[in-house]
């Protein structure tokens, strides 16, 4: 069975150009930013493509078509014909009203996110199936594609143990919100991007902890400590703050401008820019507290102004709870719990929504510092070294056979809990082992080289002794 892509191609190209324009697709491998079709298969002319395969695995062709006359007996459906059918079929399994989504293009817009290598199947192949079907399908409106995310100067590779995947990411102890922030902030929207452990740790410590988290914690702790957790009356009426405010005109105008930038970015599905704007707004909040001189002295000398600053800072935090939700929903929930406020929509301007007399929840830190030494730990752990590395390091000590076996078990024993200190020491041992092996591989052997090898082996033994002590206290 074949799909006559060549017959459908004129309609498919017309649809691609129209959807690209109205949906504001990101530039991709099928159509570029100028609206020119660049896919070589389209430029060379599509050809009929089989919908079935002669394989032993896959989704079988429906039984009514498995007849000798039709030549379908024992065949399975081509995966890229079957897989997109999963989109509406998943919806149909969820609700009998699935057609309200999938045959309702006047009221439903379909947004799709994918890596660049899957673009053809979602912009040419599957739309051609929908067009050829003839029914009024809800078809792709906006396409958001990404380039490749590489790893520490190279590529991710499961087969080579290079990079962090799935459960291993959880085992690092890095909270999901931090993973979400870092990966979205480096999302390769226009070019390939690079995963870096040092950048990941810096994102947590410098951006989330010192900027975003600091603003929220500082303001709410001030309310808790100096106002018993009750928002004071700063004189602001409910509703939008005036951009001509006597004290904070520049602050209000700046926040309102950034809110517009955020909304524009999200409407255009520029996720990385939207997240950057969230952090700019929290930075503006930090600057506001600093420039306003929020402290005990201000409360004593000008209680009205102090209450006003507190009220406006808290309401900016309320705004941030909505802005950060698409990126870090757990963080948003935590902010709302600390504010003791319900979820809200994204506003167009800064307003007084949390009023005087409102009692907040308990302020807590949203993020915790990640120690810098963990960068080296994770680089070694996920750097692509073979699993035999640790036993090889043990061999470098030139101990007896029994000692070597014991040393290997000390380093690799899965029953011993791996604290950050243990992981850091294991990383140092791995590095020191590489130094020893490198020296042993040098020629010619000289007295000076033998002395250097002995010194490095002694250093390795010392590290192993420290590790054995840590493991004995941790077990």
CSV table of C-alpha atoms in Angstrom, one decimal:
chain,number,residue,atom,x,y,z
A,1,UNK,CA,0.0,0.0,0.0
A,2,UNK,CA,1.4,3.4,-1.0
A,3,UNK,CA,0.7,7.0,-0.2
A,4,UNK,CA,0.7,9.1,-3.4
A,5,UNK,CA,2.8,12.0,-2.0
A,6,UNK,CA,3.6,13.2,-5.5
A,7,UNK,CA,-0.1,13.7,-6.2
A,8,UNK,CA,-0.7,15.5,-2.9
A,9,UNK,CA,2.5,17.6,-3.0
A,10,UNK,CA,1.0,20.8,-4.5
A,11,UNK,CA,-1.6,20.9,-1.8
A,12,UNK,CA,1.0,20.1,0.9
A,13,UNK,CA,3.3,22.9,-0.2
A,14,UNK,CA,0.4,25.4,-0.3
A,15,UNK,CA,-0.6,24.4,3.2
A,16,UNK,CA,3.0,24.6,4.5
A,17,UNK,CA,3.4,28.1,3.3
A,18,UNK,CA,0.1,29.2,4.7
A,19,UNK,CA,0.6,27.6,8.1
A,20,UNK,CA,4.2,28.8,8.3
A,21,UNK,CA,2.9,32.4,7.9
A,22,UNK,CA,-0.1,32.3,10.1
A,23,UNK,CA,1.4,30.1,12.8
A,24,UNK,CA,4.8,31.9,12.8
A,25,UNK,CA,6.9,28.7,12.7
A,26,UNK,CA,10.4,28.8,13.8
A,27,UNK,CA,12.9,28.3,11.0
A,28,UNK,CA,13.5,24.6,10.3
A,29,UNK,CA,14.7,22.0,7.9
A,30,UNK,CA,11.6,22.2,5.7
A,31,UNK,CA,11.0,26.0,5.4
A,32,UNK,CA,13.4,28.7,6.3
A,33,UNK,CA,12.8,32.1,8.1
A,34,UNK,CA,12.1,33.7,4.7
A,35,UNK,CA,9.3,31.3,3.8
A,36,UNK,CA,11.3,29.4,1.2
A,37,UNK,CA,10.9,25.6,1.1
A,38,UNK,CA,14.3,24.1,1.4
A,39,UNK,CA,13.6,20.4,2.1
A,40,UNK,CA,15.5,18.5,-0.7
A,41,UNK,CA,12.7,15.9,-1.0
A,42,UNK,CA,10.1,18.6,-1.7
A,43,UNK,CA,12.5,20.4,-4.1
A,44,UNK,CA,13.3,17.2,-5.9
A,45,UNK,CA,9.6,16.1,-6.1
A,46,UNK,CA,8.0,13.7,-3.6
A,47,UNK,CA,7.5,10.1,-4.7
A,48,UNK,CA,4.9,7.5,-3.6
A,49,UNK,CA,5.9,6.1,-0.2
A,50,UNK,CA,4.8,2.7,1.3
A,51,UNK,CA,2.4,2.7,4.2
A,52,UNK,CA,3.3,-0.9,5.2
A,53,UNK,CA,6.5,-2.8,6.0
A,54,UNK,CA,7.4,-6.5,5.8
A,55,UNK,CA,8.5,-6.8,9.4
A,56,UNK,CA,7.9,-9.2,12.2
A,57,UNK,CA,7.3,-6.3,14.7
A,58,UNK,CA,5.0,-3.3,14.5
A,59,UNK,CA,1.3,-2.5,14.4
A,60,UNK,CA,-0.4,-5.1,12.1
A,61,UNK,CA,-2.4,-4.0,9.1
A,62,UNK,CA,-6.1,-4.2,10.1
A,63,UNK,CA,-7.4,-7.7,9.6
A,64,UNK,CA,-10.0,-6.7,7.0
A,65,UNK,CA,-7.1,-5.8,4.7
A,66,UNK,CA,-5.0,-8.9,5.4
A,67,UNK,CA,-6.1,-10.8,2.3
A,68,UNK,CA,-4.0,-12.5,-0.3
A,69,UNK,CA,-5.8,-10.5,-3.0
A,70,UNK,CA,-4.7,-7.2,-1.5
A,71,UNK,CA,-1.2,-8.5,-0.7
A,72,UNK,CA,-1.4,-7.2,2.9
A,73,UNK,CA,-1.1,-10.5,4.8
A,74,UNK,CA,1.5,-10.4,7.5
A,75,UNK,CA,2.4,-6.7,7.0
A,76,UNK,CA,2.7,-4.0,9.6
A,77,UNK,CA,2.1,-0.3,9.3
A,78,UNK,CA,5.0,2.1,8.6
A,79,UNK,CA,6.0,3.6,11.9
A,80,UNK,CA,5.7,7.2,10.7
A,81,UNK,CA,2.2,6.5,9.4
A,82,UNK,CA,1.2,4.8,12.7
A,83,UNK,CA,2.9,7.2,15.2
A,84,UNK,CA,1.1,10.5,14.3
A,85,UNK,CA,-2.2,8.6,14.4
A,86,UNK,CA,-1.3,8.2,18.1
A,87,UNK,CA,-2.0,11.9,18.7
A,88,UNK,CA,-5.7,11.8,18.0
A,89,UNK,CA,-6.0,8.2,19.3
A,90,UNK,CA,-4.5,9.1,22.7
A,91,UNK,CA,-7.2,11.9,22.9
A,92,UNK,CA,-9.9,9.4,21.9
A,93,UNK,CA,-8.8,7.1,24.7
A,94,UNK,CA,-9.1,10.0,27.1
A,95,UNK,CA,-12.5,11.3,26.0
A,96,UNK,CA,-15.3,10.3,23.5
A,97,UNK,CA,-15.4,14.0,22.6
A,98,UNK,CA,-12.0,13.8,20.9
A,99,UNK,CA,-13.3,15.2,17.6
A,100,UNK,CA,-13.8,18.5,19.4
A,101,UNK,CA,-10.0,18.8,19.3
A,102,UNK,CA,-9.0,17.0,16.1
A,103,UNK,CA,-11.7,18.0,13.7
A,104,UNK,CA,-12.2,21.6,14.8
A,105,UNK,CA,-9.6,23.8,13.1
A,106,UNK,CA,-11.7,26.9,13.6
A,107,UNK,CA,-11.5,26.8,17.3
A,108,UNK,CA,-8.4,24.7,18.1
A,109,UNK,CA,-4.8,25.5,17.4
A,110,UNK,CA,-2.2,22.7,17.4
A,111,UNK,CA,1.3,23.6,18.8
A,112,UNK,CA,4.1,21.1,18.4
A,113,UNK,CA,7.6,21.0,19.8
A,114,UNK,CA,10.3,18.7,18.5
A,115,UNK,CA,14.0,18.3,17.5
A,116,UNK,CA,15.0,19.2,14.0
A,117,UNK,CA,15.4,15.6,12.8
A,118,UNK,CA,11.6,15.0,13.2
A,119,UNK,CA,10.4,18.1,11.3
A,120,UNK,CA,9.8,16.4,7.9
A,121,UNK,CA,7.4,13.9,9.3
A,122,UNK,CA,5.3,16.5,11.1
A,123,UNK,CA,5.3,19.2,8.4
A,124,UNK,CA,5.2,17.1,5.2
A,125,UNK,CA,4.4,13.4,5.7
A,126,UNK,CA,1.6,13.5,8.3
A,127,UNK,CA,0.0,16.7,6.9
A,128,UNK,CA,-0.1,15.0,3.5
A,129,UNK,CA,-1.9,12.0,5.1
A,130,UNK,CA,-4.4,14.4,6.6
A,131,UNK,CA,-4.9,16.3,3.3
A,132,UNK,CA,-5.3,13.0,1.4
A,133,UNK,CA,-7.8,11.8,4.0
A,134,UNK,CA,-10.1,14.7,2.9
A,135,UNK,CA,-11.7,15.4,6.3
A,136,UNK,CA,-11.5,18.7,8.1
A,137,UNK,CA,-8.6,17.9,10.4
A,138,UNK,CA,-7.1,20.2,13.0
A,139,UNK,CA,-3.7,20.6,11.5
A,140,UNK,CA,-0.4,22.0,12.7
A,141,UNK,CA,-0.6,25.7,13.6
A,142,UNK,CA,2.8,26.5,15.2
A,143,UNK,CA,6.0,24.5,15.0
A,144,UNK,CA,8.7,25.1,17.6
A,145,UNK,CA,11.9,23.2,16.7
A,146,UNK,CA,15.3,22.9,18.4
A,147,UNK,CA,18.8,22.2,17.3
A,148,UNK,CA,21.0,19.7,19.1
A,149,UNK,CA,22.1,19.9,22.8
A,150,UNK,CA,25.6,18.7,23.1
A,151,UNK,CA,27.5,17.7,26.2
A,152,UNK,CA,30.7,19.2,27.7
A,153,UNK,CA,32.4,19.8,24.4
A,154,UNK,CA,31.2,16.6,22.7
A,155,UNK,CA,28.0,14.7,22.2
A,156,UNK,CA,25.6,12.8,24.6
A,157,UNK,CA,26.1,9.1,24.2
A,158,UNK,CA,24.3,6.4,26.2
A,159,UNK,CA,26.5,3.6,24.8
A,160,UNK,CA,29.6,5.4,26.0
A,161,UNK,CA,28.2,6.5,29.3
A,162,UNK,CA,28.7,10.1,28.3
A,163,UNK,CA,26.1,12.5,29.6
A,164,UNK,CA,23.3,12.4,32.2
A,165,UNK,CA,20.1,10.6,31.4
A,166,UNK,CA,16.7,9.9,33.1
A,167,UNK,CA,17.0,8.3,36.5
A,168,UNK,CA,20.7,9.4,36.8
A,169,UNK,CA,19.6,13.1,36.6
A,170,UNK,CA,17.4,12.5,39.6
A,171,UNK,CA,20.1,10.7,41.5
A,172,UNK,CA,22.3,13.8,41.3
A,173,UNK,CA,20.0,15.3,43.9
A,174,UNK,CA,19.5,18.4,41.7
A,175,UNK,CA,15.8,19.4,42.1
A,176,UNK,CA,13.5,19.1,39.1
A,177,UNK,CA,13.0,22.9,39.1
A,178,UNK,CA,16.7,23.5,38.7
A,179,UNK,CA,16.9,21.0,35.8
A,180,UNK,CA,13.9,22.6,34.2
A,181,UNK,CA,15.4,26.1,34.5
A,182,UNK,CA,18.9,25.2,33.3
A,183,UNK,CA,17.7,23.1,30.3
A,184,UNK,CA,15.1,25.7,29.2
A,185,UNK,CA,17.6,28.6,29.6
A,186,UNK,CA,20.0,26.7,27.3
A,187,UNK,CA,17.3,25.5,24.9
A,188,UNK,CA,18.9,25.3,21.4
A,189,UNK,CA,16.2,27.3,19.7
A,190,UNK,CA,18.3,28.8,16.9
A,191,UNK,CA,21.6,26.9,17.1
A,192,UNK,CA,23.2,23.9,18.8
A,193,UNK,CA,23.8,24.5,22.5
A,194,UNK,CA,26.2,23.0,25.0
A,195,UNK,CA,25.4,21.3,28.4
A,196,UNK,CA,28.0,22.3,31.0
A,197,UNK,CA,28.1,21.2,34.6
A,198,UNK,CA,29.7,24.5,35.6
A,199,UNK,CA,27.0,26.4,33.8
A,200,UNK,CA,24.3,24.3,35.5
A,201,UNK,CA,25.7,24.9,39.0
A,202,UNK,CA,26.1,28.6,38.2
A,203,UNK,CA,22.5,28.8,37.0
A,204,UNK,CA,21.4,27.4,40.4
A,205,UNK,CA,23.7,29.5,42.6
A,206,UNK,CA,23.9,32.8,40.7
A,207,UNK,CA,20.5,33.1,39.1
A,208,UNK,CA,17.9,31.0,41.0
A,209,UNK,CA,19.4,31.3,44.5
A,210,UNK,CA,21.0,34.7,44.5
A,211,UNK,CA,18.6,36.5,42.2
A,212,UNK,CA,15.1,34.9,41.9
A,213,UNK,CA,15.0,33.1,45.3
A,214,UNK,CA,16.8,35.9,47.1
A,215,UNK,CA,14.2,38.5,46.1
A,216,UNK,CA,11.3,36.4,47.2
A,217,UNK,CA,12.8,35.2,50.4
A,218,UNK,CA,14.1,38.6,51.5
A,219,UNK,CA,10.7,40.3,51.0
A,220,UNK,CA,8.6,37.6,52.6
A,221,UNK,CA,11.0,37.2,55.6
A,222,UNK,CA,10.7,40.9,56.1
A,223,UNK,CA,6.9,40.7,56.3
A,224,UNK,CA,7.1,37.7,58.6
A,225,UNK,CA,9.7,39.2,61.0
A,226,UNK,CA,8.6,42.8,61.1
A,227,UNK,CA,4.8,42.6,60.5
A,228,UNK,CA,4.0,39.2,62.0
A,229,UNK,CA,3.3,37.9,58.5
A,230,UNK,CA,0.5,40.4,57.8
A,231,UNK,CA,0.7,42.7,54.7
A,232,UNK,CA,0.8,46.3,56.0
A,233,UNK,CA,-1.2,49.2,54.6
A,234,UNK,CA,0.9,51.2,52.3
A,235,UNK,CA,-1.9,53.3,51.0
A,236,UNK,CA,-2.3,51.6,47.5
A,237,UNK,CA,-5.8,51.1,46.3
A,238,UNK,CA,-6.7,47.7,44.7
A,239,UNK,CA,-5.9,47.6,41.0
A,240,UNK,CA,-3.1,48.8,38.6
A,241,UNK,CA,-0.3,50.9,40.0
A,242,UNK,CA,0.2,54.2,38.4
A,243,UNK,CA,3.2,54.6,36.0
A,244,UNK,CA,3.2,58.2,37.3
A,245,UNK,CA,3.6,57.2,40.9
A,246,UNK,CA,5.3,59.8,43.1
A,247,UNK,CA,8.0,57.4,44.3
A,248,UNK,CA,8.0,54.4,42.0
A,249,UNK,CA,7.1,55.6,38.5
A,250,UNK,CA,10.3,54.2,37.0
A,251,UNK,CA,9.9,50.9,38.8
A,252,UNK,CA,6.3,50.4,37.7
A,253,UNK,CA,7.0,51.4,34.1
A,254,UNK,CA,10.0,49.1,34.0
A,255,UNK,CA,8.0,46.1,35.3
A,256,UNK,CA,5.1,46.8,32.9
A,257,UNK,CA,7.5,46.9,30.0
A,258,UNK,CA,9.0,43.6,31.0
A,259,UNK,CA,5.6,42.1,31.3
A,260,UNK,CA,4.8,43.1,27.8
A,261,UNK,CA,8.1,41.5,26.7
A,262,UNK,CA,7.2,38.3,28.5
A,263,UNK,CA,3.8,38.1,26.9
A,264,UNK,CA,5.2,38.8,23.4
A,265,UNK,CA,7.9,36.2,23.9
A,266,UNK,CA,5.4,33.5,25.1
A,267,UNK,CA,2.9,34.3,22.3
A,268,UNK,CA,5.7,33.8,19.8
A,269,UNK,CA,6.8,30.6,21.6
A,270,UNK,CA,10.2,32.0,22.4
A,271,UNK,CA,10.5,30.1,25.6
A,272,UNK,CA,14.1,30.9,26.3
A,273,UNK,CA,13.4,34.6,26.0
A,274,UNK,CA,10.3,34.3,28.2
A,275,UNK,CA,12.3,32.6,30.9
A,276,UNK,CA,15.1,35.3,30.6
A,277,UNK,CA,12.5,37.9,31.1
A,278,UNK,CA,11.2,36.3,34.3
A,279,UNK,CA,14.7,36.6,35.7
A,280,UNK,CA,15.0,40.2,34.6
A,281,UNK,CA,11.8,41.0,36.5
A,282,UNK,CA,13.0,39.3,39.7
A,283,UNK,CA,16.3,41.2,39.3
A,284,UNK,CA,14.2,44.4,39.0
A,285,UNK,CA,12.6,43.4,42.3
A,286,UNK,CA,15.9,43.0,44.0
A,287,UNK,CA,17.0,46.4,42.7
A,288,UNK,CA,13.8,47.9,44.0
A,289,UNK,CA,14.3,46.6,47.5
A,290,UNK,CA,17.9,47.8,47.5
A,291,UNK,CA,17.1,51.3,46.1
A,292,UNK,CA,14.2,51.7,48.4
A,293,UNK,CA,16.3,50.9,51.4
A,294,UNK,CA,14.0,48.3,52.8
A,295,UNK,CA,15.2,47.6,56.4
A,296,UNK,CA,14.3,48.1,60.0
A,297,UNK,CA,15.5,51.7,59.9
A,298,UNK,CA,13.1,52.6,57.1
A,299,UNK,CA,10.2,51.0,59.0
A,300,UNK,CA,11.1,53.2,62.0
A,301,UNK,CA,11.8,56.4,60.1
A,302,UNK,CA,9.1,56.2,57.4
A,303,UNK,CA,6.6,53.5,58.3
A,304,UNK,CA,4.2,54.5,55.5
A,305,UNK,CA,6.8,54.3,52.8
A,306,UNK,CA,8.1,51.0,54.2
A,307,UNK,CA,4.6,49.5,54.1
A,308,UNK,CA,4.2,50.7,50.5
A,309,UNK,CA,7.5,49.1,49.4
A,310,UNK,CA,6.6,45.8,51.1
A,311,UNK,CA,3.1,45.8,49.5
A,312,UNK,CA,4.5,46.4,46.0
A,313,UNK,CA,7.3,43.8,46.4
A,314,UNK,CA,4.8,41.2,47.6
A,315,UNK,CA,2.5,41.9,44.6
A,316,UNK,CA,5.5,41.6,42.3
A,317,UNK,CA,6.2,38.2,43.8
A,318,UNK,CA,2.6,37.3,43.1
A,319,UNK,CA,3.1,38.2,39.5
A,320,UNK,CA,6.3,36.1,39.4
A,321,UNK,CA,4.3,33.1,40.6
A,322,UNK,CA,2.3,33.2,37.4
A,323,UNK,CA,5.2,34.0,35.1
A,324,UNK,CA,7.4,31.1,36.3
A,325,UNK,CA,4.6,28.5,36.3
A,326,UNK,CA,5.1,27.3,32.6
A,327,UNK,CA,8.8,26.7,33.3
A,328,UNK,CA,8.9,25.6,37.0
A,329,UNK,CA,5.4,24.6,38.2
A,330,UNK,CA,6.7,23.3,41.6
A,331,UNK,CA,8.4,26.5,42.3
A,332,UNK,CA,5.3,28.4,41.4
A,333,UNK,CA,3.3,26.3,43.8
A,334,UNK,CA,5.8,26.9,46.6
A,335,UNK,CA,5.6,30.7,46.0
A,336,UNK,CA,1.8,30.6,46.2
A,337,UNK,CA,2.0,28.6,49.4
A,338,UNK,CA,4.4,31.1,51.0
A,339,UNK,CA,2.1,33.9,49.8
A,340,UNK,CA,-1.0,32.0,51.0
A,341,UNK,CA,-2.6,33.1,47.8
A,342,UNK,CA,-4.5,31.3,44.9
A,343,UNK,CA,-3.0,30.7,41.5
A,344,UNK,CA,-3.5,33.6,39.1
A,345,UNK,CA,-3.3,34.5,35.4
A,346,UNK,CA,-0.5,36.5,33.9
A,347,UNK,CA,-1.3,40.2,34.2
A,348,UNK,CA,-0.5,42.9,31.6
A,349,UNK,CA,0.5,45.4,34.3
A,350,UNK,CA,1.6,45.4,37.9
A,351,UNK,CA,-1.3,45.8,40.2
A,352,UNK,CA,-2.2,45.7,43.9
A,353,UNK,CA,-3.9,42.3,44.1
A,354,UNK,CA,-2.8,41.1,47.6
A,355,UNK,CA,-4.2,43.7,49.9
A,356,UNK,CA,-3.3,45.1,53.3
A,357,UNK,CA,-4.3,42.7,56.1
A,358,UNK,CA,-3.6,39.5,54.2
A,359,UNK,CA,-1.7,37.0,56.1
A,360,UNK,CA,1.1,35.2,54.2
A,361,UNK,CA,2.4,31.7,54.8
A,362,UNK,CA,5.7,30.6,56.1
A,363,UNK,CA,8.7,32.0,54.1
A,364,UNK,CA,11.2,29.3,53.0
A,365,UNK,CA,14.2,29.1,50.7
A,366,UNK,CA,13.1,28.1,47.2
A,367,UNK,CA,16.6,26.9,46.3
A,368,UNK,CA,19.8,25.7,48.0
A,369,UNK,CA,23.4,26.2,47.1
A,370,UNK,CA,25.2,23.5,45.1
A,371,UNK,CA,28.8,23.2,46.1
A,372,UNK,CA,31.3,24.1,43.3
A,373,UNK,CA,33.2,20.8,43.9
A,374,UNK,CA,30.2,18.9,42.6
A,375,UNK,CA,31.1,20.1,39.1
A,376,UNK,CA,34.2,17.9,39.0
A,377,UNK,CA,32.3,15.0,40.6
A,378,UNK,CA,29.6,15.0,38.0
A,379,UNK,CA,32.1,15.6,35.1
A,380,UNK,CA,33.9,12.4,36.1
A,381,UNK,CA,30.7,10.4,36.9
A,382,UNK,CA,29.1,11.3,33.6
A,383,UNK,CA,32.1,11.9,31.5
A,384,UNK,CA,32.1,8.7,29.5
A,385,UNK,CA,34.7,6.8,31.5
A,386,UNK,CA,34.2,3.0,31.3
A,387,UNK,CA,32.8,1.2,34.4
A,388,UNK,CA,36.2,-0.5,34.9
A,389,UNK,CA,37.9,2.9,35.6
A,390,UNK,CA,37.7,2.5,39.4
A,391,UNK,CA,39.3,-1.0,39.5
A,392,UNK,CA,42.0,0.2,37.2
A,393,UNK,CA,42.7,3.0,39.6
A,394,UNK,CA,43.0,0.5,42.4
A,395,UNK,CA,45.6,-1.5,40.4
A,396,UNK,CA,47.8,1.6,40.2
A,397,UNK,CA,48.6,1.2,43.9
A,398,UNK,CA,50.7,-2.0,43.1
A,399,UNK,CA,49.1,-3.8,46.1
A,400,UNK,CA,48.7,-7.6,46.3
A,401,UNK,CA,45.9,-9.4,44.5
A,402,UNK,CA,43.6,-9.5,47.5
A,403,UNK,CA,44.3,-5.9,48.3
A,404,UNK,CA,43.5,-4.9,44.7
A,405,UNK,CA,40.2,-6.7,44.9
A,406,UNK,CA,39.3,-5.1,48.2
A,407,UNK,CA,40.3,-1.7,46.9
A,408,UNK,CA,38.0,-2.1,43.9
A,409,UNK,CA,35.1,-3.1,46.1
A,410,UNK,CA,35.7,-0.1,48.4
A,411,UNK,CA,35.4,2.3,45.5
A,412,UNK,CA,32.5,0.6,43.6
A,413,UNK,CA,30.4,-0.9,46.4
A,414,UNK,CA,26.8,0.0,45.5
A,415,UNK,CA,25.6,-0.6,49.0
A,416,UNK,CA,27.5,2.3,50.5
A,417,UNK,CA,25.6,5.6,50.4
A,418,UNK,CA,27.4,8.1,48.1
A,419,UNK,CA,27.6,11.5,49.9
A,420,UNK,CA,28.9,14.5,48.1
A,421,UNK,CA,32.2,14.1,50.0
A,422,UNK,CA,32.5,10.5,48.8
A,423,UNK,CA,31.7,11.4,45.2
A,424,UNK,CA,34.2,14.2,45.3
A,425,UNK,CA,36.9,11.9,46.6
A,426,UNK,CA,36.1,9.2,44.1
A,427,UNK,CA,36.5,11.9,41.4
A,428,UNK,CA,39.9,12.9,42.7
A,429,UNK,CA,41.0,9.2,42.8
A,430,UNK,CA,39.9,8.7,39.2
A,431,UNK,CA,41.9,11.7,38.1
A,432,UNK,CA,44.9,10.7,40.2
A,433,UNK,CA,44.7,7.2,38.7
A,434,UNK,CA,44.8,8.7,35.2
A,435,UNK,CA,47.9,10.7,36.2
A,436,UNK,CA,49.7,7.5,37.4
A,437,UNK,CA,48.8,5.6,34.2
A,438,UNK,CA,50.0,8.5,32.1
A,439,UNK,CA,53.3,8.6,33.8
A,440,UNK,CA,53.8,4.8,33.6
A,441,UNK,CA,53.2,5.0,29.8
A,442,UNK,CA,56.0,7.4,29.3
A,443,UNK,CA,59.3,6.4,27.8
A,444,UNK,CA,62.2,6.2,28.3
A,445,UNK,CA,62.1,5.3,32.0
A,446,UNK,CA,64.4,7.4,34.0
A,447,UNK,CA,65.2,7.7,37.7
A,448,UNK,CA,63.4,11.1,37.8
A,449,UNK,CA,60.3,9.6,36.2
A,450,UNK,CA,60.4,6.6,38.6
A,451,UNK,CA,60.5,9.1,41.5
A,452,UNK,CA,57.6,11.1,40.1
A,453,UNK,CA,55.6,7.9,39.6
A,454,UNK,CA,56.3,6.9,43.2
A,455,UNK,CA,55.2,10.3,44.5
A,456,UNK,CA,52.0,10.2,42.5
A,457,UNK,CA,51.2,6.6,43.6
A,458,UNK,CA,51.8,7.7,47.2
A,459,UNK,CA,49.3,10.5,46.6
A,460,UNK,CA,46.8,8.0,45.2
A,461,UNK,CA,47.3,5.7,48.2
A,462,UNK,CA,46.6,8.6,50.5
A,463,UNK,CA,43.4,9.5,48.7
A,464,UNK,CA,42.3,5.9,48.9
A,465,UNK,CA,42.9,5.8,52.6
A,466,UNK,CA,40.7,8.9,53.0
A,467,UNK,CA,38.0,7.2,51.0
A,468,UNK,CA,38.1,4.0,53.0
A,469,UNK,CA,37.7,6.1,56.1
A,470,UNK,CA,34.7,8.0,54.7
A,471,UNK,CA,33.1,4.7,53.5
A,472,UNK,CA,33.6,3.0,56.8
A,473,UNK,CA,31.8,5.9,58.6
A,474,UNK,CA,29.0,6.1,56.0
A,475,UNK,CA,28.3,2.3,56.0
